[in-house]
């Protein structure tokens, strides 16, 4: 039990005082905190972790600000005990409140993102460590002597000492029993080393130095500003914001800084880059960490000790007591949008966090989102431009291959010009990347006899052939099955045919064409987990791979000095569908992937295979005229009042009962109040209507920018009761239209 001991208790109320009422919020899907009586004589401040009865159990919650209700005291339960953990700060509580209001998710669900499991808030058990007592027992054996030799410096556990000394644990304990070692407690979550601020970063270019100066000015002023570092890939954005980190720590060595990055696979390389700059590794935060490593980061952030945190989007919700700077790298990346649980966009919330707590937020990107560009144009954000690559490396030369004029042979996917370019590159001893954002062997498996398409059970999703494992896999539900010998609809044997290419199929073609070349495939199937991905990335960086065939995993952030050719197998892939950001996303992804070429001395080029050579987005990529493309995109969105020129929300209804779903959607639509500047669209079926047995429908609400969309939605949703068989979720500013 981790009850606060007397020394940590808040001041006692005077004897005979009435028991204090406080509000307690639990990390459960609850829209509000509940009233409790404080334990006898104490008045815990907002932010204090407590354990209190809730239903049949006692659970960990947090004392929340707010006026208590009117309920008579005999109806209230009493807090069981206070937890010895650093309290949540007022600005974090404010941020949780704001986030719940904005996203329309329960307050307790947002709190849950901060405190994760209650285990984090409770201190772990101390481990027993040993160090030299300074007294040698009379009987010293050679084994004991070896332990003495190992026991210098910081205290170590019995097993660590035994391992270093090459003896059994019993020898260590024996020596301790004889008085040669003394026992000490060691915290299983050791503090992170402080960054070395005496280190000097690299000599900055003039553009970089100007940018740093501007950011430092905001940091020193200690006020909020969102600053976009807008620079092509390899222009030195990272160096610029690392100087901003140094400046924030110089100003206040106890400040905390969060650096958000979109891709876990990038963290290892990124952590070592930060370590190089500050001579200490930052605190990591992402889903692949072990439970112990997560607890260490959480606790060391909570007690203010971890200075620099590098993590995925959820690092925004760590309990920093002294957050002073947030950096969102690759701010345009879709990975910042969380779609499960509380739906939020980490970039947008990072800006809110900075604005409410009064510190700068830095966004970095080579292809900033339209939202951010409009915020810069309208003067809300500052921008720092880094127009050229560092040290004069040239941007790749991009051209299109019109597949209507230069088709691939039947059953093949690489056109003659792309094949020739790869062959040339191979002959020159240079590396090539073939990019296709599609996992597996073939995206569709079709019966040649009856036309049956293989789909996942109870879902409208296609099964993707993974030939390597000889299975059919659904990328949406995770369902998989061995590839059947016969069509399940007409029983025709050997009639199931793969249609279209995935990376595995392109690799098959590449191996047939260039049998001598070192060819690797990189996708989340072929390299499950960050370590496996890292191995391929390192091999590519070190020149051990001639041709890498990869999905978007290879597109982000990596530095491949010997890569000079990028071939995009299907540049049209992201353009289909009704997603309002389809063209923008295609532009971002393709400039990132083509930006991998020619990052060092040798110039690079990129070839894009397309059936839509007239598409504006592809033309913009070729001409490198990003601003003209964004201006045209902006006009399109303005004309339709789509974000960022208007607000958008989706109400998603899901049910296993299709009739109930239809009724609920119709009833909800009928109850929509008329609102000035508000359009309600739908209900419409989701493009993938059935997923894991659940049918899904959606209403879209479009509002003028000055409309309080949340208030409108709240008023509307309050009027309609949805049956319990139908789940209703609000997605403010939706990104995913599946
Ligand atoms: P970006 O983040 O814009 O892609 P990086 O900051 O990663 O660019 O810089 C690209 C490469 O150039 C990196 O290897 C980086 O270390 C190097 N670089 C950038 N700025 C400087 C500088 N001022 N001095 C030395 N090397 C630099």
XYZ file of C-alpha atoms and ligand atoms in Angstrom:
765
model
C 0.000 0.000 0.000
C 1.447 3.326 -0.990
C -0.192 5.500 1.550
C 1.297 8.893 2.127
C 3.178 8.889 5.366
C 2.642 11.627 7.899
C 5.488 13.741 6.513
C 3.768 14.028 3.133
C 0.267 14.713 4.294
C -1.250 18.094 3.577
C -1.871 20.294 6.620
C -4.463 18.939 8.984
C -7.665 20.837 9.319
C -8.369 22.192 12.826
C -9.766 19.598 15.225
C -13.501 19.199 15.049
C -13.683 20.668 11.556
C -16.332 19.381 9.173
C -14.964 16.793 6.765
C -13.793 18.454 3.564
C -15.634 17.692 0.363
C -13.549 17.266 -2.742
C -14.185 16.195 -6.290
C -12.409 13.115 -7.579
C -12.045 12.186 -11.228
C -11.370 8.569 -12.141
C -9.599 7.399 -15.282
C -12.792 5.803 -16.590
C -15.261 6.888 -19.287
C -16.967 9.396 -16.973
C -18.020 12.855 -18.038
C -17.462 14.413 -14.625
C -15.705 14.054 -11.286
C -17.630 12.832 -8.231
C -17.824 14.250 -4.728
C -16.046 12.538 -1.855
C -15.215 13.345 1.721
C -11.521 13.814 2.388
C -9.987 11.560 5.046
C -10.287 12.928 8.537
C -8.566 16.261 8.892
C -6.865 16.585 5.517
C -7.714 18.791 2.577
C -6.014 17.412 -0.524
C -5.306 19.962 -3.229
C -6.490 19.506 -6.837
C -4.116 17.218 -8.693
C -3.479 14.917 -5.705
C -3.638 11.202 -6.507
C -6.034 9.357 -4.212
C -7.500 5.929 -3.827
C -11.247 5.949 -3.333
C -14.163 3.536 -3.413
C -15.926 3.468 -6.755
C -18.585 0.806 -7.201
C -17.369 -2.405 -5.660
C -13.663 -1.493 -5.794
C -11.173 1.080 -4.661
C -9.403 2.750 -7.555
C -6.864 5.479 -8.128
C -8.248 8.847 -9.148
C -7.221 12.489 -9.008
C -8.653 15.310 -6.907
C -10.278 17.682 -9.386
C -10.998 21.379 -9.048
C -14.594 22.582 -8.923
C -17.338 23.390 -6.471
C -18.785 20.352 -4.674
C -22.415 19.368 -5.295
C -25.212 19.836 -2.827
C -25.574 16.156 -1.886
C -25.966 15.505 1.862
C -22.690 14.350 3.459
C -24.103 11.006 4.597
C -24.497 10.060 0.929
C -20.827 10.655 0.219
C -18.069 8.109 0.481
C -14.702 8.901 1.957
C -11.390 8.828 0.145
C -9.479 5.761 1.357
C -5.997 7.196 1.158
C -3.707 9.628 -0.576
C -1.065 8.299 -2.942
C 2.534 9.328 -2.622
C 3.024 10.596 -6.158
C 3.703 14.085 -7.505
C 0.316 15.803 -8.002
C -0.872 16.794 -11.479
C -0.192 20.461 -12.152
C -2.895 23.061 -12.663
C -2.018 23.621 -16.313
C -2.242 19.905 -17.037
C -5.653 19.734 -15.362
C -6.715 22.679 -17.471
C -5.428 20.925 -20.610
C -7.342 17.743 -19.747
C -10.519 19.778 -19.227
C -10.010 21.598 -22.506
C -9.266 18.420 -24.454
C -12.382 16.701 -23.146
C -14.509 19.711 -24.093
C -13.010 19.935 -27.560
C -13.002 16.255 -28.466
C -16.343 15.629 -26.703
C -14.926 12.493 -25.085
C -15.458 11.818 -21.364
C -13.203 13.789 -19.025
C -12.167 10.562 -17.309
C -11.077 9.020 -20.622
C -8.767 11.985 -21.208
C -7.395 11.622 -17.676
C -6.772 7.984 -18.468
C -4.442 9.011 -21.291
C -2.385 10.900 -18.700
C -2.235 8.453 -15.839
C -2.428 5.295 -17.984
C -2.691 2.571 -15.393
C -2.730 3.480 -11.726
C 0.524 1.535 -11.366
C 2.402 4.445 -12.804
C 1.263 6.760 -10.073
C 2.259 4.347 -7.325
C 5.960 4.083 -6.586
C 7.422 0.671 -7.385
C 9.037 -1.503 -4.777
C 12.611 -0.559 -4.027
C 15.207 -3.142 -4.971
C 17.948 -4.184 -2.603
C 21.384 -3.021 -3.638
C 24.786 -3.545 -2.075
C 27.823 -1.374 -1.694
C 31.137 -1.763 0.170
C 30.735 -1.190 3.881
C 34.397 -0.278 4.303
C 34.904 -3.094 6.828
C 36.379 -6.400 5.677
C 35.229 -9.538 7.496
C 38.020 -11.682 8.907
C 37.331 -14.635 6.593
C 37.945 -13.591 2.981
C 37.802 -16.240 0.251
C 38.934 -15.578 -3.363
C 35.216 -15.441 -4.337
C 34.492 -12.829 -1.694
C 37.545 -10.910 -2.883
C 36.084 -10.934 -6.405
C 32.807 -9.497 -5.077
C 34.715 -6.729 -3.290
C 36.426 -5.966 -6.595
C 33.042 -5.693 -8.333
C 31.282 -3.640 -5.676
C 32.899 -0.234 -6.205
C 30.867 2.693 -7.541
C 27.060 2.830 -7.558
C 25.180 0.198 -5.513
C 24.323 -2.952 -7.438
C 21.876 -5.796 -6.942
C 23.094 -9.195 -5.713
C 22.665 -10.728 -9.144
C 24.529 -7.894 -10.894
C 27.433 -8.219 -8.445
C 27.432 -11.993 -8.753
C 27.557 -11.745 -12.518
C 30.430 -9.257 -12.593
C 32.403 -11.229 -9.994
C 31.629 -14.583 -11.603
C 30.284 -16.070 -8.377
C 26.884 -17.182 -7.113
C 24.347 -14.841 -5.476
C 24.941 -16.729 -2.226
C 28.537 -15.486 -2.049
C 27.290 -11.890 -2.278
C 24.724 -12.448 0.452
C 27.302 -14.245 2.572
C 29.680 -11.310 2.322
C 26.860 -8.921 3.224
C 25.917 -11.133 6.211
C 29.513 -11.040 7.366
C 29.442 -7.239 7.260
C 31.585 -6.626 4.136
C 28.712 -5.099 2.163
C 25.919 -2.855 3.358
C 22.398 -2.960 1.976
C 20.840 0.090 0.338
C 17.565 0.684 -1.498
C 17.867 1.227 -5.229
C 15.108 2.848 -7.211
C 14.228 0.569 -10.125
C 13.482 3.699 -12.148
C 16.807 5.531 -12.076
C 16.758 9.200 -13.019
C 17.775 10.228 -16.543
C 21.154 11.909 -16.842
C 20.975 15.682 -17.243
C 21.714 17.018 -20.755
C 25.200 18.469 -21.085
C 24.544 22.122 -21.871
C 28.201 22.975 -22.246
C 28.227 21.126 -25.564
C 28.147 23.342 -28.613
C 26.009 22.363 -31.628
C 27.244 22.516 -35.220
C 28.123 25.786 -36.915
C 24.846 26.925 -38.410
C 24.267 28.250 -41.890
C 22.983 31.799 -42.127
C 19.397 30.656 -42.691
C 19.599 28.260 -39.769
C 21.142 30.865 -37.492
C 18.391 33.377 -38.361
C 15.762 30.771 -37.599
C 17.336 29.838 -34.277
C 17.599 33.514 -33.310
C 13.902 34.002 -33.948
C 12.900 30.956 -31.904
C 15.251 31.901 -29.062
C 13.617 35.299 -28.898
C 10.231 33.673 -28.277
C 11.733 31.256 -25.753
C 13.366 34.070 -23.831
C 10.202 36.091 -23.865
C 8.469 33.113 -22.260
C 5.284 33.575 -24.253
C 3.397 31.335 -26.611
C 4.058 31.383 -30.328
C 3.703 28.596 -32.852
C 6.631 28.606 -35.248
C 6.804 26.533 -38.407
C 10.246 25.447 -39.610
C 9.534 25.024 -43.281
C 12.467 23.466 -45.075
C 13.025 20.832 -47.726
C 14.212 17.408 -46.545
C 17.833 17.600 -45.471
C 17.801 21.377 -45.024
C 18.814 21.122 -41.380
C 15.474 21.582 -39.580
C 16.435 19.104 -36.883
C 19.652 20.978 -36.136
C 17.609 24.163 -35.777
C 15.146 22.801 -33.282
C 17.851 21.032 -31.287
C 19.353 24.510 -30.792
C 15.930 25.653 -29.620
C 15.970 22.811 -27.073
C 19.414 23.954 -25.903
C 18.166 27.544 -25.617
C 15.132 26.534 -23.562
C 17.359 24.577 -21.172
C 19.881 27.388 -20.938
C 17.081 29.713 -19.956
C 15.760 27.287 -17.368
C 17.766 24.124 -16.641
C 14.713 22.609 -14.918
C 12.444 23.013 -17.949
C 10.955 19.992 -19.706
C 10.778 19.619 -23.462
C 8.727 17.216 -25.559
C 9.804 16.265 -29.064
C 7.058 14.401 -30.903
C 7.944 12.251 -33.887
C 5.456 10.362 -36.013
C 7.116 7.016 -36.501
C 8.362 4.644 -33.816
C 10.800 3.154 -36.317
C 12.580 6.499 -36.361
C 13.010 6.795 -32.610
C 16.220 4.803 -32.241
C 18.082 6.903 -34.805
C 16.506 10.031 -33.426
C 17.347 9.262 -29.801
C 20.986 8.824 -30.738
C 20.949 12.118 -32.590
C 19.677 13.926 -29.499
C 22.206 12.023 -27.436
C 25.004 13.197 -29.724
C 23.932 16.787 -29.262
C 23.490 16.716 -25.471
C 25.762 13.798 -24.492
C 22.801 12.118 -22.775
C 19.996 9.994 -24.076
C 16.544 11.596 -23.754
C 13.595 9.816 -22.165
C 11.767 7.713 -24.771
C 7.992 7.231 -24.922
C 6.209 4.939 -27.362
C 4.188 1.768 -27.482
C 7.135 -0.563 -28.086
C 8.815 0.210 -24.758
C 8.811 -2.453 -22.063
C 6.442 -1.848 -19.146
C 9.432 -1.034 -16.909
C 10.827 1.509 -19.373
C 7.438 3.164 -19.707
C 7.051 3.384 -15.971
C 10.511 4.918 -15.653
C 9.762 7.614 -18.237
C 6.320 8.315 -16.756
C 7.611 8.662 -13.206
C 10.647 10.703 -14.173
C 8.499 13.025 -16.238
C 6.000 13.326 -13.380
C 8.616 14.263 -10.808
C 10.084 16.803 -13.221
C 13.389 14.992 -13.574
C 13.287 13.906 -17.240
C 14.288 16.969 -19.267
C 13.925 15.938 -22.889
C 11.251 13.448 -23.890
C 11.196 11.990 -27.383
C 8.032 10.151 -28.200
C 4.997 9.340 -30.245
C 1.813 11.438 -30.135
C 0.817 10.127 -26.701
C 3.939 11.759 -25.205
C 1.851 14.924 -25.290
C -0.215 13.514 -22.430
C 2.636 12.738 -20.039
C 2.307 14.513 -16.671
C 5.011 17.178 -17.151
C 5.079 19.597 -14.229
C 7.255 22.048 -16.153
C 6.726 21.741 -19.880
C 8.292 24.746 -21.650
C 8.658 23.743 -25.288
C 7.030 21.244 -27.653
C 8.422 20.280 -31.028
C 6.251 18.427 -33.508
C 8.490 16.984 -36.197
C 6.894 16.129 -39.573
C 3.850 18.044 -38.384
C 1.845 17.103 -41.484
C 2.033 13.391 -40.704
C -1.263 11.534 -40.416
C 0.160 9.469 -37.551
C -0.513 12.411 -35.221
C -4.204 11.755 -35.501
C -5.273 9.231 -32.905
C -8.273 7.260 -34.107
C -8.812 4.815 -31.229
C -10.172 5.748 -27.842
C -10.185 9.514 -27.463
C -9.910 10.855 -31.020
C -7.465 13.756 -31.184
C -4.790 15.341 -33.335
C -1.539 15.648 -31.398
C -0.222 18.562 -33.468
C -3.328 20.622 -32.883
C -3.416 19.776 -29.198
C 0.301 20.563 -28.852
C -0.449 24.066 -30.086
C -3.312 24.349 -27.610
C -1.092 23.118 -24.777
C 1.542 25.734 -25.612
C -1.022 28.500 -25.985
C -2.707 27.749 -22.657
C 0.536 27.343 -20.737
C 2.365 30.201 -22.489
C 5.317 28.554 -24.182
C 6.468 28.201 -27.817
C 5.546 25.265 -30.017
C 7.708 24.407 -33.009
C 6.307 22.552 -36.009
C 8.750 21.182 -38.563
C 8.060 19.856 -42.034
C 9.232 19.814 -45.609
C 5.607 19.588 -46.691
C 3.555 21.416 -44.082
C -0.139 20.691 -43.871
C -2.512 23.096 -45.523
C -3.906 23.942 -42.082
C -0.485 25.079 -40.905
C 0.305 26.966 -44.107
C -2.986 28.865 -43.819
C -2.205 29.651 -40.179
C 1.127 31.108 -41.300
C -0.478 33.058 -44.153
C -3.086 34.505 -41.841
C -0.425 35.562 -39.364
C -1.304 33.239 -36.496
C 1.939 31.264 -36.808
C 5.462 32.453 -37.584
C 7.487 30.661 -40.228
C 11.173 30.064 -40.693
C 12.216 29.027 -44.198
C 15.195 26.818 -44.981
C 14.992 26.866 -48.758
C 17.961 24.684 -49.666
C 19.549 21.457 -48.609
C 22.386 21.693 -46.146
C 25.856 21.873 -47.737
C 24.353 22.471 -51.159
C 23.095 18.911 -51.839
C 20.630 19.236 -54.725
C 16.978 18.215 -54.582
C 16.197 15.246 -56.806
C 15.094 15.740 -60.368
C 11.511 14.418 -60.582
C 9.799 13.219 -63.767
C 6.658 11.300 -64.647
C 6.338 8.080 -66.616
C 2.978 8.002 -68.343
C 1.957 4.343 -68.124
C -0.447 4.784 -71.034
C 2.507 5.574 -73.303
C 5.045 3.283 -71.626
C 3.070 0.374 -70.220
C 4.666 -2.427 -68.248
C 4.541 -5.874 -69.866
C 1.471 -7.949 -68.958
C 1.776 -9.298 -65.433
C 4.673 -6.937 -64.708
C 4.590 -3.604 -62.881
C 7.736 -1.751 -63.825
C 7.659 0.230 -67.073
C 10.557 0.111 -69.550
C 11.912 3.584 -68.611
C 11.956 2.688 -64.903
C 13.598 -0.675 -65.617
C 16.258 1.075 -67.705
C 16.911 3.622 -64.974
C 17.335 0.950 -62.291
C 19.668 -1.048 -64.558
C 21.749 2.061 -65.210
C 21.937 2.781 -61.502
C 22.994 -0.785 -60.744
C 25.716 -0.600 -63.396
C 26.952 2.624 -61.804
C 27.070 0.884 -58.396
C 24.387 3.171 -56.945
C 21.328 2.369 -54.857
C 17.674 2.471 -55.917
C 14.422 2.559 -53.961
C 11.200 1.252 -55.489
C 8.307 2.657 -53.538
C 4.828 1.179 -53.377
C 2.594 1.942 -50.469
C 0.934 -1.449 -50.440
C 1.880 -4.357 -48.273
C 1.779 -8.011 -49.297
C 1.800 -9.637 -52.721
C -1.499 -8.631 -54.287
C -4.237 -6.339 -52.962
C -7.067 -8.406 -54.406
C -7.660 -12.109 -54.872
C -10.284 -12.907 -57.452
C -11.751 -16.161 -58.762
C -11.153 -16.286 -62.517
C -14.141 -18.636 -62.913
C -16.944 -16.930 -60.980
C -15.527 -13.490 -60.161
C -15.764 -14.045 -56.391
C -13.604 -11.599 -54.441
C -11.992 -12.872 -51.277
C -13.112 -10.713 -48.331
C -12.667 -10.881 -44.555
C -15.510 -12.545 -42.628
C -18.301 -10.134 -41.674
C -16.406 -7.283 -43.323
C -16.337 -5.518 -46.657
C -12.567 -5.554 -46.750
C -10.458 -7.342 -49.337
C -8.057 -10.068 -48.348
C -4.526 -9.325 -49.427
C -2.334 -12.175 -50.545
C 0.935 -12.505 -48.628
C 2.821 -15.035 -50.698
C 5.775 -15.238 -48.376
C 3.509 -16.794 -45.735
C 1.051 -18.222 -48.266
C -1.846 -16.547 -46.461
C -4.637 -14.132 -47.236
C -4.650 -11.242 -44.771
C -7.080 -8.428 -44.013
C -5.185 -5.185 -43.296
C -8.163 -3.655 -41.505
C -9.263 -6.410 -39.160
C -6.083 -8.468 -38.872
C -7.966 -11.606 -39.983
C -5.855 -14.100 -41.889
C -6.266 -17.573 -43.397
C -4.170 -19.960 -45.472
C -4.738 -19.325 -49.165
C -7.391 -21.876 -50.157
C -6.758 -24.237 -53.060
C -10.314 -23.817 -54.361
C -12.671 -20.866 -54.695
C -14.998 -20.905 -51.648
C -17.911 -19.737 -53.854
C -17.713 -22.044 -56.908
C -15.160 -24.648 -55.764
C -13.067 -24.159 -58.900
C -9.580 -25.404 -58.175
C -6.544 -23.186 -58.835
C -8.782 -20.383 -60.072
C -7.960 -17.803 -57.385
C -5.768 -15.203 -59.037
C -3.839 -12.328 -57.498
C -4.767 -8.940 -58.965
C -2.499 -5.919 -58.814
C 0.840 -5.520 -57.116
C 2.022 -5.190 -53.524
C 5.664 -4.803 -52.508
C 6.222 -8.564 -52.446
C 5.115 -8.869 -56.060
C 7.323 -5.998 -57.204
C 10.196 -7.703 -55.355
C 9.459 -10.903 -57.265
C 9.711 -8.990 -60.521
C 12.897 -7.204 -59.422
C 14.561 -10.478 -58.442
C 13.729 -11.934 -61.848
C 15.041 -8.868 -63.680
C 18.177 -8.251 -61.623
C 19.204 -11.645 -60.231
C 22.673 -10.415 -59.283
C 21.466 -7.433 -57.269
C 21.105 -7.356 -53.470
C 17.360 -6.819 -53.118
C 15.400 -6.301 -49.887
C 11.753 -5.695 -49.095
C 10.714 -3.396 -46.277
C 7.163 -3.299 -44.996
C 5.586 -3.822 -41.610
C 5.036 -7.499 -42.514
C 8.560 -8.254 -43.635
C 10.035 -6.310 -40.718
C 7.705 -6.591 -37.737
C 8.899 -4.249 -35.022
C 11.316 -1.331 -34.832
C 14.427 -3.478 -34.493
C 13.802 -5.451 -37.686
C 13.013 -2.215 -39.527
C 16.186 -0.662 -38.185
C 18.268 -3.547 -39.526
C 17.034 -3.029 -43.078
C 17.363 0.753 -42.791
C 20.944 0.401 -41.525
C 21.831 -2.036 -44.310
C 20.443 0.443 -46.837
C 22.303 3.335 -45.261
C 25.549 1.335 -45.287
C 25.173 0.436 -48.962
C 24.575 -3.298 -48.425
C 21.340 -3.203 -50.465
C 21.224 -2.360 -54.178
C 17.457 -2.179 -54.570
C 15.089 -1.607 -51.678
C 11.413 -2.215 -52.326
C 9.442 -0.533 -49.616
C 6.202 0.916 -48.322
C 6.020 4.278 -46.589
C 8.158 2.975 -43.718
C 11.171 3.884 -45.842
C 9.756 7.264 -46.805
C 10.065 9.029 -43.506
C 13.124 10.801 -42.242
C 15.832 8.324 -43.172
C 19.148 9.391 -44.560
C 20.486 7.071 -47.275
C 23.654 8.716 -48.581
C 24.132 6.294 -51.513
C 20.548 6.399 -52.799
C 20.275 8.159 -56.132
C 17.112 6.788 -57.749
C 13.583 6.570 -56.384
C 10.969 4.843 -58.539
C 7.352 5.292 -57.471
C 5.520 2.225 -58.752
C 2.019 3.699 -58.473
C 1.878 7.446 -57.968
C -1.936 7.412 -58.318
C -2.525 5.141 -55.351
C -3.426 7.785 -52.802
C -5.554 9.858 -55.155
C -8.633 7.644 -55.296
C -11.490 8.027 -52.855
C -13.398 11.002 -51.578
C -10.980 12.055 -48.851
C -10.620 15.801 -48.783
C -6.907 15.550 -48.041
C -6.108 12.909 -50.707
C -4.114 15.195 -53.013
C -2.355 16.932 -50.142
C -1.355 13.619 -48.601
C -0.128 12.302 -51.933
C 1.998 15.403 -52.331
C 3.461 14.988 -48.847
C 4.171 11.299 -49.165
C 5.669 11.505 -52.644
C 7.856 14.502 -51.846
C 9.085 12.679 -48.793
C 9.867 9.495 -50.604
C 11.457 11.226 -53.592
C 13.358 13.381 -51.086
C 15.265 10.255 -50.011
C 17.260 10.432 -53.266
C 20.492 12.369 -53.581
C 20.855 13.515 -49.994
C 24.654 13.376 -50.120
C 27.192 14.349 -52.826
C 25.643 12.488 -55.760
C 22.562 14.061 -57.325
C 19.350 12.066 -57.212
C 16.370 11.573 -59.454
C 12.869 10.228 -59.087
C 10.540 8.606 -61.615
C 6.820 8.453 -60.920
C 4.689 5.881 -62.766
C 1.192 7.233 -63.335
C -1.969 6.913 -65.404
C -2.921 10.484 -64.483
C -0.014 12.560 -65.702
C -2.329 15.570 -65.910
C -3.156 15.513 -62.165
C -2.261 18.852 -60.567
C -0.547 17.214 -57.633
C 1.841 15.253 -59.865
C 2.586 18.293 -62.003
C 3.392 20.246 -58.861
C 5.794 17.522 -57.749
C 7.616 17.659 -61.078
C 7.881 21.443 -61.130
C 8.638 21.602 -57.394
C 6.038 24.347 -57.114
C 4.630 23.447 -53.742
C 3.246 26.871 -53.032
C 1.197 26.973 -56.229
C -0.174 23.520 -55.445
C -1.107 24.509 -51.905
C -2.695 27.713 -53.135
C -4.871 25.704 -55.539
C -5.765 23.222 -52.790
C -6.608 26.070 -50.465
C -8.913 27.608 -53.060
C -10.695 24.268 -53.474
C -11.272 23.953 -49.758
C -12.306 27.555 -49.364
C -14.902 27.159 -52.089
C -16.444 24.222 -50.227
C -15.881 25.702 -46.740
C -13.856 22.682 -45.749
C -11.132 22.892 -43.090
C -9.234 25.063 -42.470
C -11.867 27.479 -43.857
C -14.681 25.809 -42.013
C -15.133 23.292 -39.261
C -15.947 19.658 -39.799
C -17.098 16.916 -37.468
C -18.181 13.360 -38.083
C -20.706 11.461 -36.046
C -20.033 7.796 -36.508
C -22.640 5.201 -35.646
C -21.682 1.554 -35.375
C -23.760 -1.507 -34.726
C -23.998 -5.227 -35.335
C -27.707 -4.703 -35.902
C -28.114 -3.091 -39.329
C -31.800 -2.300 -38.908
C -31.171 -0.573 -35.575
C -28.281 1.303 -37.166
C -30.444 2.554 -40.022
C -33.166 3.679 -37.620
C -30.704 5.394 -35.313
C -29.033 7.230 -38.191
C -32.359 8.407 -39.606
C -33.619 9.501 -36.179
C -30.405 11.344 -35.468
C -30.557 13.159 -38.792
C -34.166 14.122 -38.231
C -33.329 15.619 -34.850
C -30.533 17.846 -36.185
C -31.353 21.387 -35.079
C -31.213 24.142 -37.668
C -28.138 26.202 -37.109
C -26.873 29.328 -38.771
C -23.839 28.434 -40.889
C -24.256 24.703 -40.314
C -24.807 21.941 -42.865
C -25.511 18.358 -41.932
C -24.599 15.801 -44.602
C -25.668 12.169 -44.626
C -26.216 9.725 -43.085
C -24.036 7.766 -45.486
C -22.526 4.345 -45.301
C -18.810 4.270 -44.578
C -16.756 3.230 -47.641
C -15.936 0.025 -45.782
C -19.443 -0.505 -44.517
C -19.013 -3.699 -42.533
C -15.952 -4.249 -40.407
C -15.623 -7.159 -37.949
C -19.346 -7.713 -38.119
C -20.177 -4.095 -37.318
C -21.915 -1.897 -39.846
C -20.923 1.762 -39.851
C -22.690 4.940 -40.914
C -21.633 8.512 -40.737
C -23.081 11.982 -40.589
C -20.866 14.910 -41.444
C -21.398 18.313 -39.911
C -19.884 21.259 -41.680
C -19.849 24.612 -39.976
C -18.562 28.102 -40.515
C -15.362 28.850 -38.683
C -17.056 31.170 -36.197
C -19.618 28.546 -35.141
C -19.196 26.771 -31.815
C -19.445 23.321 -33.300
C -19.146 21.459 -30.004
C -22.020 23.408 -28.453
C -24.163 22.657 -31.496
C -23.309 18.947 -31.382
C -23.928 18.738 -27.658
C -27.324 20.334 -27.992
C -28.202 17.986 -30.856
C -26.905 14.760 -29.311
C -28.631 15.498 -26.025
C -31.989 15.424 -27.819
C -31.597 11.935 -29.222
C -31.258 8.734 -27.348
C -29.430 6.113 -29.346
C -30.304 2.485 -28.512
C -27.665 0.597 -26.582
C -27.022 -1.652 -29.581
C -25.668 1.357 -31.502
C -22.415 3.051 -30.580
C -22.041 6.749 -31.250
C -18.695 8.506 -31.558
C -17.849 12.077 -32.433
C -14.719 12.780 -34.465
C -13.907 16.483 -34.503
C -12.001 17.396 -37.667
C -11.992 13.859 -39.088
C -9.076 12.626 -41.186
C -9.968 9.050 -41.875
C -12.865 8.443 -44.197
C -12.866 4.672 -44.121
P 16.082 17.936 -41.903
O 15.681 17.776 -40.463
O 15.634 19.241 -42.488
O 15.757 16.782 -42.798
P 18.712 17.610 -40.845
O 18.726 18.552 -39.687
O 18.559 16.173 -40.587
O 17.659 18.082 -41.930
O 20.057 17.882 -41.676
C 20.437 17.085 -42.790
C 21.899 16.684 -42.643
O 22.726 17.847 -42.653
C 22.154 15.996 -41.310
O 23.115 14.988 -41.508
C 22.699 17.103 -40.441
O 23.537 16.638 -39.403
C 23.465 17.958 -41.437
N 23.488 19.361 -41.028
C 22.440 20.202 -40.977
N 22.829 21.407 -40.557
C 24.143 21.348 -40.333
C 25.147 22.289 -39.907
N 24.837 23.559 -39.636
N 26.436 21.847 -39.815
C 26.750 20.570 -40.100
N 25.867 19.648 -40.514
C 24.577 20.016 -40.626
